[in-house]
């Protein structure tokens, strides 16, 4: 059923929930920097990315930590609505990358 969902997202260690379901097997994902090693060790089928705040692989998006969830939200706004809308949203909430 997950293949019919347009966007599945995890923030911070929520990647462990997706890892447990098997949704991340063979995919790239990220999590909080203090949990990167544990995610890779626990779920070796996940390609754990340690060098980016947001990872988009197929219909799954993951972000590093709680504040990186804002980056992911703005990324999704850009994907769905356009870059100008994402930029306006970031300005409205006074968020600077």
Coordinates of C-alpha atoms in Angstrom, one line a residue:
X1 CA 0.0 0.0 0.0
X2 CA 2.9 2.4 0.7
X3 CA 3.8 2.5 -3.0
X4 CA 0.6 4.5 -3.6
X5 CA 1.4 7.1 -1.0
X6 CA 3.0 10.1 -2.6
X7 CA 5.2 11.2 0.3
X8 CA 6.2 9.3 3.4
X9 CA 8.4 11.4 5.8
X10 CA 10.4 10.8 8.9
X11 CA 12.1 13.4 11.1
X12 CA 15.1 12.6 13.3
X13 CA 15.0 9.1 14.7
X14 CA 11.6 8.5 13.0
X15 CA 13.8 6.8 10.4
X16 CA 14.0 3.8 12.9
X17 CA 10.2 3.4 12.6
X18 CA 10.5 3.3 8.8
X19 CA 13.5 1.0 9.1
X20 CA 11.5 -1.4 11.2
X21 CA 8.8 -1.6 8.6
X22 CA 11.3 -2.4 5.8
X23 CA 10.3 0.6 3.8
X24 CA 13.9 1.9 3.8
X25 CA 15.5 -1.4 2.6
X26 CA 17.7 -0.5 -0.4
X27 CA 17.0 3.2 0.0
X28 CA 19.0 6.1 1.2
X29 CA 17.9 7.8 4.4
X30 CA 19.3 10.0 7.2
X31 CA 18.6 10.5 10.9
X32 CA 20.0 12.6 13.8
X33 CA 23.8 12.5 13.7
X34 CA 24.0 10.8 17.1
X35 CA 21.9 7.9 15.7
X36 CA 23.5 7.4 12.3
X37 CA 25.8 4.6 13.3
X38 CA 23.0 2.8 15.2
X39 CA 20.6 3.1 12.2
X40 CA 23.2 1.6 9.9
X41 CA 24.1 -1.2 12.4
X42 CA 20.4 -2.0 13.1
X43 CA 19.3 -1.9 9.5
X44 CA 22.2 -2.7 7.2
X45 CA 20.0 -2.7 4.1
X46 CA 19.6 1.1 4.4
X47 CA 22.1 3.4 2.7
X48 CA 22.6 5.8 5.6
X49 CA 23.6 9.3 4.5
X50 CA 25.5 11.4 6.9
X51 CA 26.2 14.5 4.8
X52 CA 22.8 16.1 4.1
X53 CA 19.9 17.4 6.1
X54 CA 17.2 15.9 3.9
X55 CA 17.3 12.7 1.8
X56 CA 14.6 12.0 -0.8
X57 CA 14.6 8.5 -2.2
X58 CA 11.5 7.4 -4.2
X59 CA 8.5 8.4 -2.2
X60 CA 10.4 8.5 1.1
X61 CA 11.9 11.6 2.7
X62 CA 13.9 11.7 5.8
X63 CA 15.6 14.5 7.7
X64 CA 18.5 14.6 10.2
X65 CA 17.1 16.2 13.4
X66 CA 14.1 18.1 14.5
X67 CA 15.2 21.4 13.1
X68 CA 16.0 19.7 9.8
X69 CA 12.4 18.8 9.6
X70 CA 11.8 22.4 8.6
X71 CA 14.2 21.9 5.7
X72 CA 12.2 18.8 4.7
X73 CA 8.9 20.7 4.9
X74 CA 10.2 23.5 2.7
X75 CA 11.6 20.9 0.3
X76 CA 8.1 19.3 0.1
X77 CA 6.5 22.7 -0.4
X78 CA 8.9 23.3 -3.3
X79 CA 8.2 19.9 -4.9
X80 CA 4.4 20.3 -4.6
X81 CA 3.9 24.1 -5.1
X82 CA 7.0 25.6 -6.7
X83 CA 10.3 27.1 -5.5
X84 CA 8.8 30.6 -5.2
X85 CA 6.2 29.4 -2.8
X86 CA 8.8 27.6 -0.7
X87 CA 10.9 30.7 -0.6
X88 CA 7.9 32.9 0.4
X89 CA 7.0 30.3 3.1
X90 CA 10.6 30.4 4.5
X91 CA 10.5 34.2 4.5
X92 CA 7.1 34.2 6.2
X93 CA 8.3 32.0 9.1
X94 CA 11.6 33.9 9.1
X95 CA 13.6 30.7 8.4
X96 CA 17.1 31.1 6.9
X97 CA 19.0 28.1 5.7

